[in-house]
Tab-separated table of C-alpha atoms in Angstrom:
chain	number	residue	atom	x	y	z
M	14	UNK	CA	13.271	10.039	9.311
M	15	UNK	CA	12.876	6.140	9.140
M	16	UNK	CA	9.427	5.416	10.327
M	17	UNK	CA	10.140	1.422	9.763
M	18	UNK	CA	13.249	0.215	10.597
M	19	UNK	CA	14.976	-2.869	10.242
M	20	UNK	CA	18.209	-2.685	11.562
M	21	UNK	CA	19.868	-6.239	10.707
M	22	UNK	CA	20.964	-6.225	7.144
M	23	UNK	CA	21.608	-9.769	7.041
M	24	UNK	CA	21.003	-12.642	8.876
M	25	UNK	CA	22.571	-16.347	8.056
M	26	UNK	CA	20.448	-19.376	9.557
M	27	UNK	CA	21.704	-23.381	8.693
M	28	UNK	CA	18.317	-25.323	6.634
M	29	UNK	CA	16.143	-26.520	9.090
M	30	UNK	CA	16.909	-24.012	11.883
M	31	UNK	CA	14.319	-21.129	12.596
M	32	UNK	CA	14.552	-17.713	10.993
M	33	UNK	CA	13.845	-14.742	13.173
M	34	UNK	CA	13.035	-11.078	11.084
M	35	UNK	CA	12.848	-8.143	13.589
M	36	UNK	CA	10.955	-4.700	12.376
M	37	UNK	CA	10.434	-1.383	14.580
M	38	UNK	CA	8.165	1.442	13.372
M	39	UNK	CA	7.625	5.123	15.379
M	40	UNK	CA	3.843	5.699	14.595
M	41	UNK	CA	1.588	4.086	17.365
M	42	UNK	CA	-0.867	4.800	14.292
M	43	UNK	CA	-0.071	2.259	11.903
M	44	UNK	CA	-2.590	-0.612	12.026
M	45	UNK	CA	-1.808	-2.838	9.491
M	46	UNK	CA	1.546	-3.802	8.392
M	47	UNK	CA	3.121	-6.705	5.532
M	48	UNK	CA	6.434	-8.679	4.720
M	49	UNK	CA	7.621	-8.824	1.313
M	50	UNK	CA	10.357	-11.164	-0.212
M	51	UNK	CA	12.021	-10.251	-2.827
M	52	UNK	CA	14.683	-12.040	-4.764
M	53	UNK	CA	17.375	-10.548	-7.289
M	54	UNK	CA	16.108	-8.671	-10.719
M	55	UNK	CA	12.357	-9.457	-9.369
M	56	UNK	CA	10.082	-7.173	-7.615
M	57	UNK	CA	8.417	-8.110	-4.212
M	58	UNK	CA	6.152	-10.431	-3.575
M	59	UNK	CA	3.803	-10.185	-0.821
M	60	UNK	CA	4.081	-13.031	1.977
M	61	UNK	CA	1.940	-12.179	5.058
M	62	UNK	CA	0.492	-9.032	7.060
M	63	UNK	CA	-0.960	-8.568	10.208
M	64	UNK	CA	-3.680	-6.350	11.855
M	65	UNK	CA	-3.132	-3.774	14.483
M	66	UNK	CA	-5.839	-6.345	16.689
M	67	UNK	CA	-4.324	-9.147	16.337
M	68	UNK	CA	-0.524	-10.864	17.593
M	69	UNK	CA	0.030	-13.038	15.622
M	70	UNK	CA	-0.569	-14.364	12.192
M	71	UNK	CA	0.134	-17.707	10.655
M	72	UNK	CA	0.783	-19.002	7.091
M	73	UNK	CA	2.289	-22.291	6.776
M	74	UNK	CA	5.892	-21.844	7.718
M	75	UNK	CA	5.534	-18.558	8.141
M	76	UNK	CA	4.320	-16.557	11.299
M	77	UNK	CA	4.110	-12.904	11.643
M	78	UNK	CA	4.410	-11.542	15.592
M	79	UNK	CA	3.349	-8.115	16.451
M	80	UNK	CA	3.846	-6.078	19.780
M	81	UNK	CA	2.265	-2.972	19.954
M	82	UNK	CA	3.581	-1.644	22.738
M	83	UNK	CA	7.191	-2.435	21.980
M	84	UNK	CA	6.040	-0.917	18.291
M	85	UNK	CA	8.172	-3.804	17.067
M	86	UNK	CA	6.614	-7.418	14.748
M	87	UNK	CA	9.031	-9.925	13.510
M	88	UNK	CA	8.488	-12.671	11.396
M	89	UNK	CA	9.290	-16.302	11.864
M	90	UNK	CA	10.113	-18.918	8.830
M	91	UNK	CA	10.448	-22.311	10.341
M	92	UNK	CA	11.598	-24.779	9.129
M	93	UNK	CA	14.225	-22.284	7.044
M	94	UNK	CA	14.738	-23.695	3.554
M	95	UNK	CA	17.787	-22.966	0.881
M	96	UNK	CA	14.553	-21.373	-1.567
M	97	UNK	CA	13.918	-18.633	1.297
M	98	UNK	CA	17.205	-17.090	1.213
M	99	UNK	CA	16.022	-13.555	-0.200
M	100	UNK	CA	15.569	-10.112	1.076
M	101	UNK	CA	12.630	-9.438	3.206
M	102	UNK	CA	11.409	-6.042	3.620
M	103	UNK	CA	8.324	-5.132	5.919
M	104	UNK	CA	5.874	-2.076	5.604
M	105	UNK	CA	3.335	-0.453	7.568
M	106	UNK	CA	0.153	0.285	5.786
M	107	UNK	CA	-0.603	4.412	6.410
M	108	UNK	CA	-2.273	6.037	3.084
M	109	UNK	CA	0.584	4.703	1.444
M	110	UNK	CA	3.248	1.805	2.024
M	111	UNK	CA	5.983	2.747	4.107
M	112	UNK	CA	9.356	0.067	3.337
M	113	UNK	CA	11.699	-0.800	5.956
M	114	UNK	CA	15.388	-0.838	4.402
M	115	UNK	CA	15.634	-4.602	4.306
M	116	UNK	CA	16.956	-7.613	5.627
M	117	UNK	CA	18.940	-10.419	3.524
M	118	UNK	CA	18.380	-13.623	4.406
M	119	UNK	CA	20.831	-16.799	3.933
M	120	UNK	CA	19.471	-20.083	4.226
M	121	UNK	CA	22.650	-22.613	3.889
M	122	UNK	CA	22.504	-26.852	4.010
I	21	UNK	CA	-3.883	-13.526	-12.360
I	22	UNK	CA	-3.255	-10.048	-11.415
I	23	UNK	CA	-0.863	-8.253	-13.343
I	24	UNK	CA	2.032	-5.421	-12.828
I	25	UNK	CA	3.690	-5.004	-15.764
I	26	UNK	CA	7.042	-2.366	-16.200
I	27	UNK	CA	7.883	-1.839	-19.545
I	28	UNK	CA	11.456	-2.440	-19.561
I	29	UNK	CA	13.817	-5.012	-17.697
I	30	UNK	CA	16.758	-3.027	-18.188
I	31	UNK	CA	17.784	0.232	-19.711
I	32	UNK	CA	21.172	1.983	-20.398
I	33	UNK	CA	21.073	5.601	-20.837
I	34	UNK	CA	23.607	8.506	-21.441
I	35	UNK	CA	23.407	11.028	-18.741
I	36	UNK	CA	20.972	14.050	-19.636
I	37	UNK	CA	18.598	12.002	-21.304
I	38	UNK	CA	15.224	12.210	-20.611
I	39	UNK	CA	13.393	8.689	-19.379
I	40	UNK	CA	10.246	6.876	-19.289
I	41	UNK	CA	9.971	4.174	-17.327
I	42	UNK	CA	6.168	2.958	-18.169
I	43	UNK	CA	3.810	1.052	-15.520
I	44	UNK	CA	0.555	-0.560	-16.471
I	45	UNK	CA	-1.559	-2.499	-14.233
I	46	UNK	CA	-5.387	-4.705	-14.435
I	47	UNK	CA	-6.718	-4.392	-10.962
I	48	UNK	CA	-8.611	-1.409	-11.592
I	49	UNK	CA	-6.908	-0.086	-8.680
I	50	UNK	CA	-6.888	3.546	-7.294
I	51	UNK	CA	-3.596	3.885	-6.083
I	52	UNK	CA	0.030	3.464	-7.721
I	53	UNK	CA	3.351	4.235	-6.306
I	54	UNK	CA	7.260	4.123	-7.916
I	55	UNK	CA	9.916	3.331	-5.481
I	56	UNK	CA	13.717	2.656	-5.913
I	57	UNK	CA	15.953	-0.299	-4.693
I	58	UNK	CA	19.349	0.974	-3.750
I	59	UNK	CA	21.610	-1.200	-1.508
I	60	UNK	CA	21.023	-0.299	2.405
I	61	UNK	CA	18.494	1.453	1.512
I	62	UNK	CA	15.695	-0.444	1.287
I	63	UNK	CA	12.695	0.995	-0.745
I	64	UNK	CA	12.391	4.659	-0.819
I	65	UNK	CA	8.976	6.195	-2.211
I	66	UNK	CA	9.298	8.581	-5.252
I	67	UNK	CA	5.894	9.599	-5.960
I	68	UNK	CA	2.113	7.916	-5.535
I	69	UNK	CA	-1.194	8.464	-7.140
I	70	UNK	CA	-4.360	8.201	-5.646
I	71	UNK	CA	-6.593	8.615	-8.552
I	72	UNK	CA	-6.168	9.568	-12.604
I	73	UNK	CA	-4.491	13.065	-12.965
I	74	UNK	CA	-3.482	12.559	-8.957
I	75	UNK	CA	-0.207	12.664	-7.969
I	76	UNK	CA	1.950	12.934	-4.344
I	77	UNK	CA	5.489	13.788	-4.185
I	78	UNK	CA	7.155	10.625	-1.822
I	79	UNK	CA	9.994	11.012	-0.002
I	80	UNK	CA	12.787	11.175	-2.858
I	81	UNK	CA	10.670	13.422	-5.473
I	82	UNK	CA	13.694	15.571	-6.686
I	83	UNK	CA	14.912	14.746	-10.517
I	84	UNK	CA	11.765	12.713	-11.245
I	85	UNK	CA	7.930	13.695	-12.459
I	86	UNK	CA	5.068	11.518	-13.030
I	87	UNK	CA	2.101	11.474	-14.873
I	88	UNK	CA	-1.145	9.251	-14.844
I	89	UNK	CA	-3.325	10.151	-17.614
I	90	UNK	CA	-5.294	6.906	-17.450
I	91	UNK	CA	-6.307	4.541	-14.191
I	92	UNK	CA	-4.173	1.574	-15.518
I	93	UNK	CA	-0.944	3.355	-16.293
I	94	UNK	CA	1.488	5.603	-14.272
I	95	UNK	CA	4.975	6.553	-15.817
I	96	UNK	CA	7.911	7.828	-13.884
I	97	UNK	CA	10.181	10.434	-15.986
I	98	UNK	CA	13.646	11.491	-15.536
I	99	UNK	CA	13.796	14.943	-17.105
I	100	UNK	CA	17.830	14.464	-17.373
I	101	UNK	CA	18.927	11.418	-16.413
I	102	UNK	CA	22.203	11.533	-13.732
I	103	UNK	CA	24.581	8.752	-13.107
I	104	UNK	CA	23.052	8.713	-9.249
I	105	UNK	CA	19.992	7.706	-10.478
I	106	UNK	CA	21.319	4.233	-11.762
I	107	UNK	CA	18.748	2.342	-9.271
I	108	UNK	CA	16.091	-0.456	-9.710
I	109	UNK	CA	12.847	1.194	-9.778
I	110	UNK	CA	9.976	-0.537	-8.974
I	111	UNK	CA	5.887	0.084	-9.380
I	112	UNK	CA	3.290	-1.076	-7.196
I	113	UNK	CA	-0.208	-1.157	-7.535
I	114	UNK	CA	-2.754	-1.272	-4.222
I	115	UNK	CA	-6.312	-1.517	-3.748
I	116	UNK	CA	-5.888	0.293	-0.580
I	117	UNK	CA	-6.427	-0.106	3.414
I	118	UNK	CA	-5.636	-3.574	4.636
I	119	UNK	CA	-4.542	-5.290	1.319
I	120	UNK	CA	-1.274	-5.865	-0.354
I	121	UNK	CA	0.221	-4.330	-2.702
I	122	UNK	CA	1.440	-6.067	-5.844
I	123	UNK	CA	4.593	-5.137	-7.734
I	124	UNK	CA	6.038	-4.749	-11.301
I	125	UNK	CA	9.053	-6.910	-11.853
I	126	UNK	CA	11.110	-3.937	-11.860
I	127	UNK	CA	13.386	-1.601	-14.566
I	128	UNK	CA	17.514	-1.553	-13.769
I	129	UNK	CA	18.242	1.126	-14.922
I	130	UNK	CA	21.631	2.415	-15.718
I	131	UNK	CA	22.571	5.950	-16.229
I	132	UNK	CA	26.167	6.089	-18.003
């Protein structure tokens, strides 16, 4: 049972243009959840979370949306570079880290 | 500069081996986890620990033990290794509620 999905497994966006994320979860519960990137033969790297009371969350190019009632957050890279072409994975924070199964992101010029 | 370190890059091993992939980390965190990358399907959580001696069984358990004998390390064994557990496995370490978690760089491992 997939409590944190993420159900496009790739997404191709031209340099410049925005890059839109999506993530659902099932538990109304979760409070606190993360995006990861994570490039080939690395491990993750943490990028930005957000808190059950808050929306929205901003880091540079980077903004993290969250809808509680929809139980869905999606995360917004503008403007998209060639160096963010990656997978992104995001997590809800429980008593452990729950994954989603990934999204792979292109960036081309 | 906080620090997840996996003891291996990459391993090849002959099928009924038995494995251990090592994980050491200096946050002087509580909690550790191993998880596997496998295409499509994202992350999947093998086991956690909470504390020394502490261990959870995650969502893919079967074929794998653990053991944490000391805060800063937590090793993942195969008893005997099978060619469908040829997977990147990765460690995390987390200081809990509200933080991130911070990853090894990862073991490929390949069972042949």
């Amino acid at each position: 049972d997939q409590q944190v999905k993420q159900n496009s497994p790739s997404l191709s966006v031209q340099e410049g243009r925005i890059s839109i994320l999506n993530c659902d979860y099932t538990n109304s519960m979760f409070d606190y959840f993360l995006w990861y990137k994570k490039y080939p033969a690395e491990g993750p790297t943490f990028l930005i979370s957000i808190s059950s009371i808050k929306d929205k969350n901003e880091d540079g190019r980077f903004t993290v949306f969250l809808n509680k009632s929809a139980k869905h957050l999606s995360l917004h890279i503008v403007p998209s570079q060639p160096g963010d072409s990656a997978v992104y994975f995001c997590a809800a924070n429980t008593d452990k880290l729950i994954f989603g199964t990934g999204t792979r992101l292109q960036v081309f010029p | 500069d906080v620090k997840v370190t996996q003891s291996s890059r990459y391993l090849v091993k002959r099928t009924g081996e038995k494995v251990f992939l090592e994980c050491v980390q200096d946050m002087d965190h509580e909690n550790m986890f191993w998880y596997r990358q496998d295409p499509g399907l994202g992350l999947r959580l093998i086991y956690f620990s909470y504390d020394v001696k502490m261990k959870e069984k995650g969502d893919i358990p079967e074929g794998y033990s653990v053991s944490r004998e000391k805060k800063e390390r937590f090793s993942l064994i195969l008893e005997s290794a099978s060619t469908n557990q040829t997977s990147m496995y990765l460690c995390a370490s987390w200081g809990g509620w509200d933080t991130e978690a911070f990853f090894g760089q990862g073991t490929r491992l390949t069972v042949v």
